[in-house]
Amino acid sequence: MTSGYNLQGLIRKNTLNALTQFDKFGYYSENISNWSTTGYKAVRFEEIMGENGYSKAVIRTDHKDGSIYVTKAPLDVAINGPGFIPVTSQSGEIYYTRDGSFSLGKDGILMNSNNDIVGAGIKIPAESVKVEIKENGDVFTYNELPGEAQFQGTIPLVIFQNPEGLKEVGNNRFQKTENSGDETLVGEHNRICQYKLERSNVDIFAHVNDIMRVNASLLASTTLMSAVDQMYEKAINIKD
């Protein structure tokens, strides 16, 4: 006969499993909801065995590149390869992003969708008729066509030794941490692509399958917990 102690242990394990599956469901749902978000990086939910014999969750960000697609906006840029573009918030905090859907803020300053300033502040003159962004991030404007190009600044590109150590702070932005290490400025490169944006790296089909498996696991856990609860009641009745 199964002891009350064993039943309690079984209930605990299934409760922890159900809670883990609920957490998984939340992260998978968040990834799916951001499937169409430019430059979004999917969150991975990994389980590792703890010292107490129970599994625990570790949340990691998948920094692999998303596919690149063509747009018609001259201020759109994608990063072809590793790296992040540093941006500065209105409160002075420095973040890092791969979302290159830029626009002009007040005074013609290049900004992202969160009104963060791109790089050190790149100003596009109001009289410009064309903006050209080179593969190394250099920004040139033209007052007339044909005409002489005027250099306005460079969109910087940085890398981290451990990008998985970056802290996600929302709105497609990351902060560096002790685990990520300091940023390293990439010098000569050809990774900036004008008139292009990076899609999210969410595998929508894999995530749908993951959610179906999580749902099946939740159903199994709740069914087993109900059966164990009945067994526990019977054990108490027999004891009495």
Coordinates of N, CA and C in Angstrom, one line a residue:
M1 N 0.8 -1.2 0.0 CA 0.0 0.0 0.0 C 0.9 1.3 0.0
T2 N 0.5 2.2 -0.8 CA 1.3 3.5 -0.9 C 1.1 4.3 0.4
S3 N 2.2 4.7 1.0 CA 2.2 5.5 2.2 C 1.8 6.9 2.0
G4 N 1.3 7.6 3.1 CA 0.9 9.0 2.9 C 2.1 9.8 2.6
Y5 N 3.3 9.4 3.1 CA 4.5 10.2 2.8 C 4.8 10.1 1.3
N6 N 4.7 9.0 0.7 CA 5.0 8.8 -0.8 C 3.9 9.6 -1.6
L7 N 2.7 9.6 -1.1 CA 1.7 10.3 -1.8 C 1.9 11.8 -1.7
Q8 N 2.4 12.3 -0.6 CA 2.7 13.7 -0.5 C 3.8 14.1 -1.4
G9 N 4.8 13.2 -1.5 CA 6.0 13.5 -2.4 C 5.5 13.5 -3.8
L10 N 4.6 12.6 -4.2 CA 4.1 12.6 -5.6 C 3.3 13.8 -5.9
I11 N 2.5 14.3 -4.9 CA 1.7 15.5 -5.1 C 2.7 16.7 -5.3
R12 N 3.7 16.8 -4.5 CA 4.7 17.9 -4.6 C 5.3 17.9 -5.9
K13 N 5.8 16.7 -6.4 CA 6.4 16.7 -7.7 C 5.5 17.1 -8.8
N14 N 4.3 16.7 -8.8 CA 3.3 17.0 -9.8 C 2.9 18.5 -9.7
T15 N 2.9 19.0 -8.5 CA 2.6 20.5 -8.4 C 3.7 21.3 -9.0
L16 N 5.0 20.9 -8.7 CA 6.1 21.6 -9.3 C 6.1 21.5 -10.8
N17 N 5.8 20.3 -11.3 CA 5.8 20.1 -12.7 C 4.7 21.0 -13.4
A18 N 3.5 21.1 -12.7 CA 2.5 21.9 -13.3 C 2.9 23.4 -13.3
L19 N 3.5 23.9 -12.2 CA 4.0 25.3 -12.1 C 5.0 25.5 -13.2
T20 N 5.9 24.6 -13.4 CA 6.9 24.7 -14.5 C 6.3 24.8 -15.9
Q21 N 5.3 24.0 -16.1 CA 4.6 24.0 -17.4 C 3.8 25.3 -17.6
F22 N 3.3 25.9 -16.5 CA 2.6 27.2 -16.6 C 3.6 28.2 -17.0
D23 N 4.8 28.2 -16.4 CA 5.8 29.2 -16.7 C 6.2 29.0 -18.2
K24 N 6.4 27.8 -18.6 CA 6.8 27.5 -20.0 C 5.7 28.1 -21.0
F25 N 4.5 27.9 -20.6 CA 3.4 28.3 -21.4 C 3.4 29.8 -21.6
G26 N 3.8 30.5 -20.5 CA 3.8 32.0 -20.5 C 4.9 32.5 -21.4
Y27 N 6.1 31.9 -21.3 CA 7.2 32.3 -22.2 C 7.0 32.0 -23.6
Y28 N 6.5 30.8 -23.9 CA 6.2 30.5 -25.3 C 5.1 31.4 -25.9
S29 N 4.1 31.7 -25.1 CA 3.1 32.7 -25.6 C 3.7 34.1 -25.9
E30 N 4.6 34.5 -25.0 CA 5.3 35.8 -25.2 C 6.1 35.8 -26.5
N31 N 6.8 34.7 -26.8 CA 7.5 34.6 -28.0 C 6.6 34.6 -29.2
I32 N 5.5 33.9 -29.2 CA 4.5 33.9 -30.3 C 3.9 35.3 -30.5
S33 N 3.6 36.0 -29.4 CA 3.0 37.3 -29.6 C 4.0 38.3 -30.2
N34 N 5.3 38.0 -30.1 CA 6.3 38.9 -30.7 C 6.9 38.4 -32.0
W35 N 6.2 37.4 -32.5 CA 6.7 36.8 -33.8 C 6.9 37.8 -34.9
S36 N 6.1 38.9 -35.0 CA 6.2 39.9 -36.0 C 6.9 41.1 -35.5
T37 N 7.5 41.1 -34.3 CA 8.2 42.2 -33.8 C 9.6 42.3 -34.4
T38 N 10.0 43.4 -35.0 CA 11.3 43.6 -35.6 C 12.4 43.4 -34.7
G39 N 13.3 42.5 -35.0 CA 14.6 42.2 -34.3 C 14.4 41.5 -32.9
Y40 N 13.2 41.0 -32.7 CA 12.9 40.4 -31.4 C 13.7 39.1 -31.3
K41 N 14.2 38.8 -30.1 CA 15.0 37.6 -29.8 C 14.2 36.7 -28.9
A42 N 13.9 35.5 -29.3 CA 13.1 34.5 -28.5 C 13.7 34.1 -27.2
V43 N 12.9 33.9 -26.2 CA 13.3 33.4 -24.9 C 13.3 31.9 -24.9
R44 N 14.4 31.3 -24.4 CA 14.4 29.8 -24.2 C 14.2 29.5 -22.8
F45 N 13.3 28.5 -22.6 CA 13.0 28.0 -21.2 C 13.7 26.7 -21.0
E46 N 14.7 26.6 -20.2 CA 15.5 25.4 -20.0 C 15.3 24.9 -18.6
E47 N 15.2 23.6 -18.4 CA 15.1 23.0 -17.1 C 16.4 22.3 -16.8
I48 N 16.9 22.5 -15.6 CA 18.1 21.8 -15.1 C 17.8 21.2 -13.7
M49 N 18.5 20.2 -13.4 CA 18.3 19.5 -12.1 C 19.0 20.2 -11.0
G50 N 18.2 20.5 -9.9 CA 18.7 21.2 -8.8 C 19.3 20.2 -7.8
E51 N 20.0 20.7 -6.8 CA 20.6 19.9 -5.8 C 19.6 19.1 -5.0
N52 N 18.4 19.5 -4.9 CA 17.4 18.8 -4.1 C 16.7 17.7 -4.9
G53 N 17.1 17.5 -6.2 CA 16.6 16.4 -7.0 C 15.4 16.9 -7.8
Y54 N 15.0 18.2 -7.7 CA 13.9 18.7 -8.5 C 14.4 19.6 -9.6
S55 N 13.7 19.6 -10.7 CA 14.2 20.5 -11.8 C 13.8 21.9 -11.5
K56 N 14.6 22.8 -12.0 CA 14.3 24.2 -11.9 C 14.5 24.9 -13.3
A57 N 13.9 26.0 -13.4 CA 13.9 26.7 -14.7 C 15.0 27.7 -14.9
V58 N 15.6 27.7 -16.0 CA 16.6 28.7 -16.4 C 16.2 29.4 -17.7
I59 N 16.1 30.8 -17.6 CA 15.6 31.5 -18.8 C 16.8 32.1 -19.5
R60 N 16.8 31.8 -20.8 CA 17.9 32.3 -21.6 C 17.3 33.0 -22.9
T61 N 18.1 33.9 -23.4 CA 17.6 34.6 -24.7 C 18.4 34.0 -25.8
D62 N 17.7 33.6 -26.9 CA 18.3 33.1 -28.1 C 18.7 34.2 -29.0
H63 N 20.0 34.5 -29.1 CA 20.5 35.6 -29.9 C 20.9 35.3 -31.3
K64 N 20.4 34.2 -31.8 CA 20.7 33.9 -33.2 C 20.0 34.9 -34.1
D65 N 20.6 35.1 -35.3 CA 20.0 36.1 -36.2 C 18.6 35.7 -36.8
G66 N 17.8 36.7 -37.0 CA 16.5 36.5 -37.7 C 16.8 36.8 -39.2
S67 N 15.8 36.4 -40.0 CA 16.0 36.7 -41.4 C 15.8 38.2 -41.7
I68 N 16.4 38.6 -42.8 CA 16.4 40.0 -43.2 C 15.5 40.2 -44.4
Y69 N 14.6 41.3 -44.3 CA 13.7 41.6 -45.4 C 13.9 43.0 -45.8
V70 N 13.5 43.3 -47.1 CA 13.6 44.6 -47.7 C 12.4 45.5 -47.3
T71 N 12.7 46.8 -47.0 CA 11.7 47.8 -46.8 C 11.9 49.0 -47.8
K72 N 11.0 50.0 -47.7 CA 11.2 51.1 -48.6 C 11.6 52.4 -47.8
A73 N 11.9 52.2 -46.5 CA 12.3 53.3 -45.7 C 13.8 53.5 -45.6
P74 N 14.3 54.7 -46.0 CA 15.8 54.9 -46.0 C 16.4 54.9 -44.6
L75 N 15.6 55.0 -43.6 CA 16.2 55.0 -42.2 C 16.2 53.6 -41.6
D76 N 15.6 52.7 -42.3 CA 15.6 51.3 -41.8 C 16.9 50.7 -42.0
V77 N 17.5 50.0 -40.9 CA 18.7 49.3 -41.1 C 18.6 47.9 -40.4
A78 N 19.3 46.9 -40.9 CA 19.4 45.6 -40.3 C 20.9 45.3 -40.1
I79 N 21.1 44.5 -39.1 CA 22.5 44.0 -38.8 C 22.7 42.6 -39.4
N80 N 23.6 42.5 -40.4 CA 23.8 41.2 -41.0 C 25.0 40.5 -40.3
G81 N 24.7 39.8 -39.3 CA 25.7 39.1 -38.5 C 25.6 39.6 -37.0
P82 N 26.6 39.2 -36.2 CA 26.5 39.5 -34.8 C 26.7 41.0 -34.5
G83 N 26.1 41.4 -33.4 CA 26.3 42.8 -33.0 C 25.0 43.5 -32.5
F84 N 25.2 44.6 -31.9 CA 24.1 45.5 -31.4 C 24.4 46.9 -31.7
I85 N 23.3 47.7 -31.8 CA 23.5 49.1 -32.0 C 23.2 49.8 -30.6
P86 N 24.1 50.5 -30.1 CA 23.9 51.2 -28.8 C 22.9 52.4 -29.0
V87 N 22.0 52.6 -28.0 CA 21.1 53.7 -28.1 C 21.0 54.3 -26.6
T88 N 20.7 55.6 -26.6 CA 20.7 56.3 -25.3 C 19.2 56.8 -25.0
S89 N 18.7 56.4 -23.9 CA 17.3 56.8 -23.5 C 17.3 58.2 -23.1
Q90 N 16.1 58.8 -23.0 CA 15.9 60.1 -22.6 C 16.4 60.4 -21.2
S91 N 16.5 59.4 -20.4 CA 17.0 59.5 -19.0 C 18.5 59.3 -18.9
G92 N 19.2 59.0 -20.1 CA 20.6 58.9 -20.1 C 21.1 57.5 -20.0
E93 N 20.2 56.5 -19.9 CA 20.7 55.1 -19.8 C 21.0 54.5 -21.2
I94 N 22.1 53.7 -21.3 CA 22.5 53.1 -22.5 C 22.0 51.7 -22.7
Y95 N 21.3 51.5 -23.8 CA 20.8 50.2 -24.1 C 21.4 49.7 -25.4
Y96 N 21.1 48.4 -25.7 CA 21.6 47.8 -27.0 C 20.5 47.1 -27.7
T97 N 20.4 47.3 -29.0 CA 19.3 46.8 -29.7 C 19.7 46.3 -31.1
R98 N 18.8 45.4 -31.7 CA 19.0 45.0 -33.1 C 17.8 45.5 -33.9
D99 N 16.9 46.2 -33.3 CA 15.8 46.8 -34.0 C 16.2 48.1 -34.7
G100 N 16.3 48.0 -36.0 CA 16.8 49.2 -36.7 C 15.7 50.0 -37.4
S101 N 14.5 49.9 -36.9 CA 13.4 50.7 -37.5 C 13.5 52.1 -37.0
F102 N 14.4 52.9 -37.5 CA 14.7 54.3 -37.0 C 13.8 55.3 -37.7
S103 N 13.8 56.5 -37.1 CA 13.1 57.7 -37.6 C 13.7 58.9 -37.1
L104 N 13.2 60.0 -37.5 CA 13.8 61.3 -37.0 C 12.9 61.9 -35.9
G105 N 13.6 62.3 -34.8 CA 12.9 62.9 -33.7 C 13.0 64.4 -33.9
K106 N 12.8 65.2 -32.9 CA 12.8 66.6 -33.0 C 14.3 67.0 -33.3
D107 N 14.4 68.1 -34.0 CA 15.7 68.6 -34.5 C 16.4 67.6 -35.4
G108 N 15.7 66.7 -36.0 CA 16.2 65.8 -37.0 C 17.2 64.7 -36.4
I109 N 17.2 64.4 -35.1 CA 18.0 63.5 -34.5 C 17.5 62.0 -34.8
L110 N 18.4 61.2 -35.2 CA 18.0 59.8 -35.5 C 17.7 59.0 -34.2
M111 N 16.5 58.5 -34.2 CA 16.0 57.8 -33.0 C 15.3 56.5 -33.3
N112 N 15.1 55.6 -32.3 CA 14.4 54.4 -32.5 C 12.9 54.6 -32.1
S113 N 12.1 53.6 -32.1 CA 10.7 53.7 -31.8 C 10.4 54.0 -30.4
N114 N 11.5 53.9 -29.5 CA 11.3 54.2 -28.1 C 11.8 55.6 -27.8
N115 N 12.1 56.4 -28.8 CA 12.7 57.7 -28.7 C 14.0 57.7 -28.0
D116 N 14.8 56.6 -28.2 CA 16.2 56.6 -27.7 C 17.0 57.1 -28.9
I117 N 18.1 57.8 -28.5 CA 19.0 58.4 -29.5 C 20.0 57.3 -30.0
V118 N 20.1 57.2 -31.3 CA 21.0 56.2 -31.9 C 22.4 56.7 -31.9
G119 N 23.3 55.9 -31.3 CA 24.7 56.2 -31.3 C 24.9 57.5 -30.4
A120 N 25.8 58.3 -30.9 CA 26.2 59.5 -30.2 C 25.3 60.7 -30.6
G121 N 24.3 60.4 -31.4 CA 23.4 61.5 -31.9 C 23.7 61.9 -33.3
I122 N 23.0 61.4 -34.3 CA 23.2 61.7 -35.7 C 22.1 62.6 -36.2
K123 N 22.4 63.8 -36.6 CA 21.4 64.7 -37.0 C 21.3 64.8 -38.6
I124 N 20.1 64.6 -39.0 CA 19.8 64.7 -40.5 C 19.2 66.1 -40.8
P125 N 19.9 66.9 -41.6 CA 19.4 68.2 -41.9 C 18.1 68.2 -42.5
A126 N 17.3 69.2 -42.2 CA 15.9 69.2 -42.8 C 15.9 69.4 -44.3
E127 N 17.0 70.0 -44.9 CA 17.0 70.2 -46.3 C 17.5 69.0 -47.1
S128 N 17.8 67.9 -46.4 CA 18.3 66.7 -47.1 C 17.2 66.1 -48.0
V129 N 17.7 65.7 -49.2 CA 16.8 65.1 -50.1 C 17.1 63.6 -50.2
K130 N 18.2 63.2 -49.7 CA 18.5 61.8 -49.7 C 19.4 61.4 -48.5
V131 N 19.2 60.3 -47.9 CA 20.0 59.7 -46.8 C 20.6 58.4 -47.3
E132 N 22.0 58.3 -47.2 CA 22.7 57.1 -47.6 C 23.4 56.6 -46.3
I133 N 23.1 55.3 -46.0 CA 23.8 54.6 -44.9 C 24.7 53.5 -45.4
K134 N 26.0 53.7 -45.2 CA 26.9 52.7 -45.8 C 26.9 51.4 -44.9
E135 N 27.6 50.4 -45.4 CA 27.6 49.1 -44.8 C 28.4 49.2 -43.4
N136 N 29.3 50.2 -43.3 CA 30.1 50.3 -42.1 C 29.3 51.2 -41.1
G137 N 28.1 51.7 -41.4 CA 27.4 52.5 -40.5 C 27.5 54.0 -40.8
D138 N 28.4 54.4 -41.7 CA 28.5 55.9 -41.9 C 27.3 56.4 -42.6
V139 N 26.8 57.6 -42.1 CA 25.6 58.2 -42.6 C 25.9 59.5 -43.4
F140 N 25.5 59.5 -44.7 CA 25.7 60.7 -45.5 C 24.3 61.2 -46.0
T141 N 24.3 62.5 -46.2 CA 23.1 63.1 -46.7 C 23.4 64.0 -47.9
Y142 N 22.4 64.2 -48.7 CA 22.6 65.0 -50.0 C 21.5 66.1 -49.9
N143 N 21.9 67.3 -50.3 CA 21.0 68.5 -50.3 C 20.4 68.6 -51.7
E144 N 21.0 68.0 -52.7 CA 20.5 67.9 -54.0 C 21.1 66.7 -54.8
L145 N 20.4 66.3 -55.8 CA 20.8 65.2 -56.6 C 20.9 65.6 -58.1
P146 N 22.0 65.4 -58.7 CA 23.3 64.9 -58.1 C 23.9 66.0 -57.3
G147 N 24.7 65.6 -56.3 CA 25.3 66.6 -55.4 C 26.4 65.9 -54.6
E148 N 27.0 66.7 -53.7 CA 28.1 66.2 -52.9 C 27.5 65.7 -51.6
A149 N 28.0 64.5 -51.2 CA 27.6 63.8 -50.0 C 28.2 64.5 -48.8
Q150 N 27.4 64.7 -47.7 CA 27.8 65.3 -46.5 C 27.8 64.2 -45.3
F151 N 28.9 64.0 -44.7 CA 29.0 63.1 -43.6 C 28.3 63.6 -42.3
Q152 N 27.4 62.8 -41.7 CA 26.7 63.2 -40.6 C 27.0 62.4 -39.3
G153 N 27.7 61.3 -39.4 CA 28.0 60.5 -38.3 C 28.0 59.1 -38.6
T154 N 28.2 58.2 -37.6 CA 28.3 56.8 -37.8 C 27.3 56.0 -36.9
I155 N 26.6 55.1 -37.4 CA 25.8 54.2 -36.5 C 26.8 53.2 -36.0
P156 N 27.0 53.2 -34.7 CA 28.0 52.3 -34.1 C 27.5 50.9 -34.0
L157 N 28.4 49.9 -34.0 CA 28.1 48.5 -33.9 C 29.0 47.9 -32.8
V158 N 28.4 47.3 -31.8 CA 29.2 46.7 -30.7 C 28.9 45.2 -30.6
I159 N 29.8 44.5 -30.0 CA 29.6 43.1 -29.7 C 29.9 42.8 -28.2
F160 N 29.4 41.7 -27.7 CA 29.7 41.2 -26.4 C 30.3 39.8 -26.4
Q161 N 31.2 39.6 -25.5 CA 31.8 38.2 -25.4 C 30.7 37.2 -25.1
N162 N 29.7 37.6 -24.2 CA 28.7 36.6 -23.8 C 27.3 37.3 -24.0
P163 N 26.8 37.4 -25.2 CA 25.5 38.1 -25.3 C 24.3 37.5 -24.5
E164 N 24.4 36.2 -24.2 CA 23.4 35.6 -23.4 C 23.3 36.2 -22.0
G165 N 24.4 36.8 -21.6 CA 24.5 37.5 -20.3 C 23.8 38.8 -20.2
L166 N 23.4 39.3 -21.4 CA 22.7 40.6 -21.4 C 21.3 40.5 -20.7
K167 N 20.9 41.6 -20.1 CA 19.6 41.7 -19.5 C 18.6 42.3 -20.4
E168 N 17.5 41.6 -20.6 CA 16.4 42.1 -21.5 C 15.6 43.1 -20.6
V169 N 15.4 44.3 -21.1 CA 14.7 45.3 -20.4 C 13.4 45.8 -21.1
G170 N 13.0 45.1 -22.1 CA 11.7 45.4 -22.8 C 12.0 46.3 -24.0
N171 N 11.0 46.3 -24.9 CA 11.0 47.1 -26.1 C 12.2 46.8 -27.0
N172 N 12.6 45.5 -27.0 CA 13.7 45.1 -27.9 C 15.1 45.7 -27.5
R173 N 15.2 46.0 -26.2 CA 16.5 46.6 -25.7 C 17.1 45.7 -24.6
F174 N 18.4 45.8 -24.6 CA 19.2 45.0 -23.6 C 20.1 45.9 -22.8
Q175 N 20.5 45.5 -21.6 CA 21.5 46.2 -20.8 C 22.6 45.2 -20.6
K176 N 23.8 45.8 -20.5 CA 25.0 44.9 -20.2 C 25.0 44.6 -18.7
T177 N 25.6 43.4 -18.4 CA 25.7 43.0 -17.0 C 27.1 42.5 -16.8
E178 N 27.3 42.0 -15.6 CA 28.6 41.5 -15.3 C 28.9 40.2 -16.1
N179 N 27.8 39.4 -16.3 CA 27.9 38.2 -17.1 C 28.1 38.4 -18.6
S180 N 27.6 39.5 -19.1 CA 27.8 39.8 -20.5 C 29.2 40.4 -20.8
G181 N 29.7 41.1 -19.8 CA 31.0 41.8 -20.0 C 30.7 43.1 -20.7
D182 N 31.8 43.9 -20.9 CA 31.6 45.2 -21.5 C 31.5 45.0 -23.0
E183 N 31.0 46.0 -23.6 CA 30.8 46.0 -25.1 C 32.2 46.3 -25.8
T184 N 32.3 45.8 -27.0 CA 33.5 46.0 -27.8 C 33.1 46.7 -29.1
L185 N 33.6 47.8 -29.4 CA 33.2 48.5 -30.6 C 33.8 47.8 -31.8
V186 N 33.0 47.5 -32.8 CA 33.5 46.8 -34.0 C 34.0 47.9 -35.0
G187 N 35.2 47.8 -35.4 CA 35.8 48.8 -36.2 C 35.3 48.7 -37.7
E188 N 36.2 48.2 -38.5 CA 35.9 48.0 -39.9 C 34.9 46.8 -40.1
H189 N 33.8 47.1 -40.7 CA 32.8 46.0 -40.9 C 31.9 46.4 -42.1
N190 N 31.1 45.4 -42.5 CA 30.1 45.7 -43.5 C 28.8 45.0 -43.2
R191 N 28.4 45.2 -41.9 CA 27.2 44.5 -41.4 C 25.9 45.3 -41.4
I192 N 26.0 46.6 -41.7 CA 24.8 47.5 -41.7 C 24.2 47.5 -43.1
C193 N 22.9 47.1 -43.1 CA 22.1 47.1 -44.4 C 21.0 48.1 -44.4
Q194 N 21.1 49.1 -45.3 CA 20.1 50.1 -45.4 C 18.9 49.5 -46.1
Y195 N 17.7 50.1 -45.9 CA 16.4 49.7 -46.5 C 16.1 48.2 -46.1
K196 N 16.5 47.8 -45.0 CA 16.2 46.4 -44.6 C 16.0 46.4 -43.1
L197 N 15.3 45.4 -42.6 CA 15.0 45.1 -41.2 C 15.2 43.6 -40.9
E198 N 15.4 43.3 -39.7 CA 15.6 41.9 -39.3 C 14.3 41.4 -38.6
R199 N 13.8 40.3 -39.1 CA 12.6 39.7 -38.5 C 13.0 39.1 -37.1
S200 N 12.0 38.8 -36.3 CA 12.3 38.0 -35.1 C 12.8 36.7 -35.4
N201 N 13.5 36.0 -34.5 CA 14.0 34.7 -34.7 C 13.1 33.6 -34.1
V202 N 11.8 34.0 -33.9 CA 10.9 33.0 -33.3 C 10.5 32.0 -34.4
D203 N 10.7 30.7 -34.1 CA 10.2 29.6 -34.9 C 8.8 29.3 -34.6
I204 N 7.9 29.9 -35.3 CA 6.4 29.9 -35.0 C 5.9 28.4 -34.9
F205 N 6.3 27.6 -35.9 CA 5.8 26.2 -36.0 C 6.3 25.4 -34.8
A206 N 7.6 25.6 -34.4 CA 8.2 24.9 -33.3 C 7.5 25.3 -32.0
H207 N 7.1 26.6 -31.9 CA 6.5 27.1 -30.7 C 5.1 26.6 -30.5
V208 N 4.4 26.4 -31.7 CA 3.0 25.9 -31.6 C 3.1 24.4 -31.1
N209 N 4.1 23.7 -31.6 CA 4.3 22.3 -31.1 C 4.6 22.3 -29.7
D210 N 5.5 23.2 -29.2 CA 5.9 23.3 -27.8 C 4.7 23.5 -26.9
I211 N 3.8 24.4 -27.4 CA 2.6 24.8 -26.6 C 1.7 23.5 -26.5
M212 N 1.6 22.8 -27.6 CA 0.7 21.6 -27.5 C 1.3 20.6 -26.6
R213 N 2.7 20.4 -26.5 CA 3.3 19.5 -25.6 C 3.1 20.0 -24.1
V214 N 3.2 21.3 -23.9 CA 3.0 21.8 -22.6 C 1.6 21.6 -22.1
N215 N 0.7 21.8 -23.0 CA -0.7 21.6 -22.7 C -1.0 20.2 -22.3
A216 N -0.4 19.2 -23.1 CA -0.6 17.8 -22.8 C 0.0 17.5 -21.4
S217 N 1.2 18.0 -21.1 CA 1.8 17.8 -19.9 C 1.0 18.3 -18.7
L218 N 0.4 19.5 -18.9 CA -0.4 20.1 -17.9 C -1.7 19.2 -17.6
L219 N -2.3 18.7 -18.7 CA -3.4 17.8 -18.5 C -3.1 16.6 -17.8
A220 N -1.9 16.0 -18.1 CA -1.4 14.8 -17.5 C -1.2 15.0 -16.0
S221 N -0.6 16.2 -15.7 CA -0.2 16.5 -14.3 C -1.5 16.7 -13.4
T222 N -2.4 17.4 -14.0 CA -3.7 17.7 -13.2 C -4.5 16.4 -13.1
T223 N -4.5 15.6 -14.1 CA -5.2 14.3 -14.0 C -4.6 13.4 -12.9
L224 N -3.3 13.3 -12.9 CA -2.6 12.5 -11.9 C -2.7 13.1 -10.5
M225 N -2.7 14.4 -10.4 CA -2.9 15.0 -9.1 C -4.3 14.7 -8.5
S226 N -5.3 14.7 -9.4 CA -6.6 14.3 -9.0 C -6.7 12.9 -8.5
A227 N -6.0 12.0 -9.3 CA -6.0 10.6 -8.9 C -5.3 10.4 -7.6
V228 N -4.1 11.1 -7.4 CA -3.4 11.0 -6.2 C -4.2 11.5 -5.0
D229 N -4.9 12.6 -5.2 CA -5.8 13.1 -4.2 C -6.8 12.1 -3.7
Q230 N -7.4 11.4 -4.6 CA -8.3 10.4 -4.3 C -7.7 9.2 -3.5
M231 N -6.5 8.8 -3.9 CA -5.7 7.8 -3.2 C -5.4 8.3 -1.8
Y232 N -5.0 9.5 -1.6 CA -4.7 10.1 -0.3 C -5.9 10.0 0.6
E233 N -7.1 10.4 0.1 CA -8.3 10.3 0.9 C -8.6 8.9 1.3
K234 N -8.4 7.9 0.4 CA -8.6 6.5 0.8 C -7.6 6.1 1.8
A235 N -6.3 6.5 1.7 CA -5.4 6.2 2.7 C -5.7 6.7 4.1
I236 N -6.2 7.9 4.1 CA -6.7 8.5 5.4 C -7.9 7.7 6.0
N237 N -8.8 7.3 5.1 CA -10.0 6.6 5.6 C -9.6 5.2 6.1
I238 N -8.6 4.5 5.5 CA -8.2 3.2 5.9 C -7.5 3.4 7.3
K239 N -6.7 4.4 7.4 CA -6.0 4.6 8.7 C -7.0 4.9 9.8
D240 N -8.0 5.6 9.5 CA -9.0 5.9 10.5 C -9.8 4.7 10.9

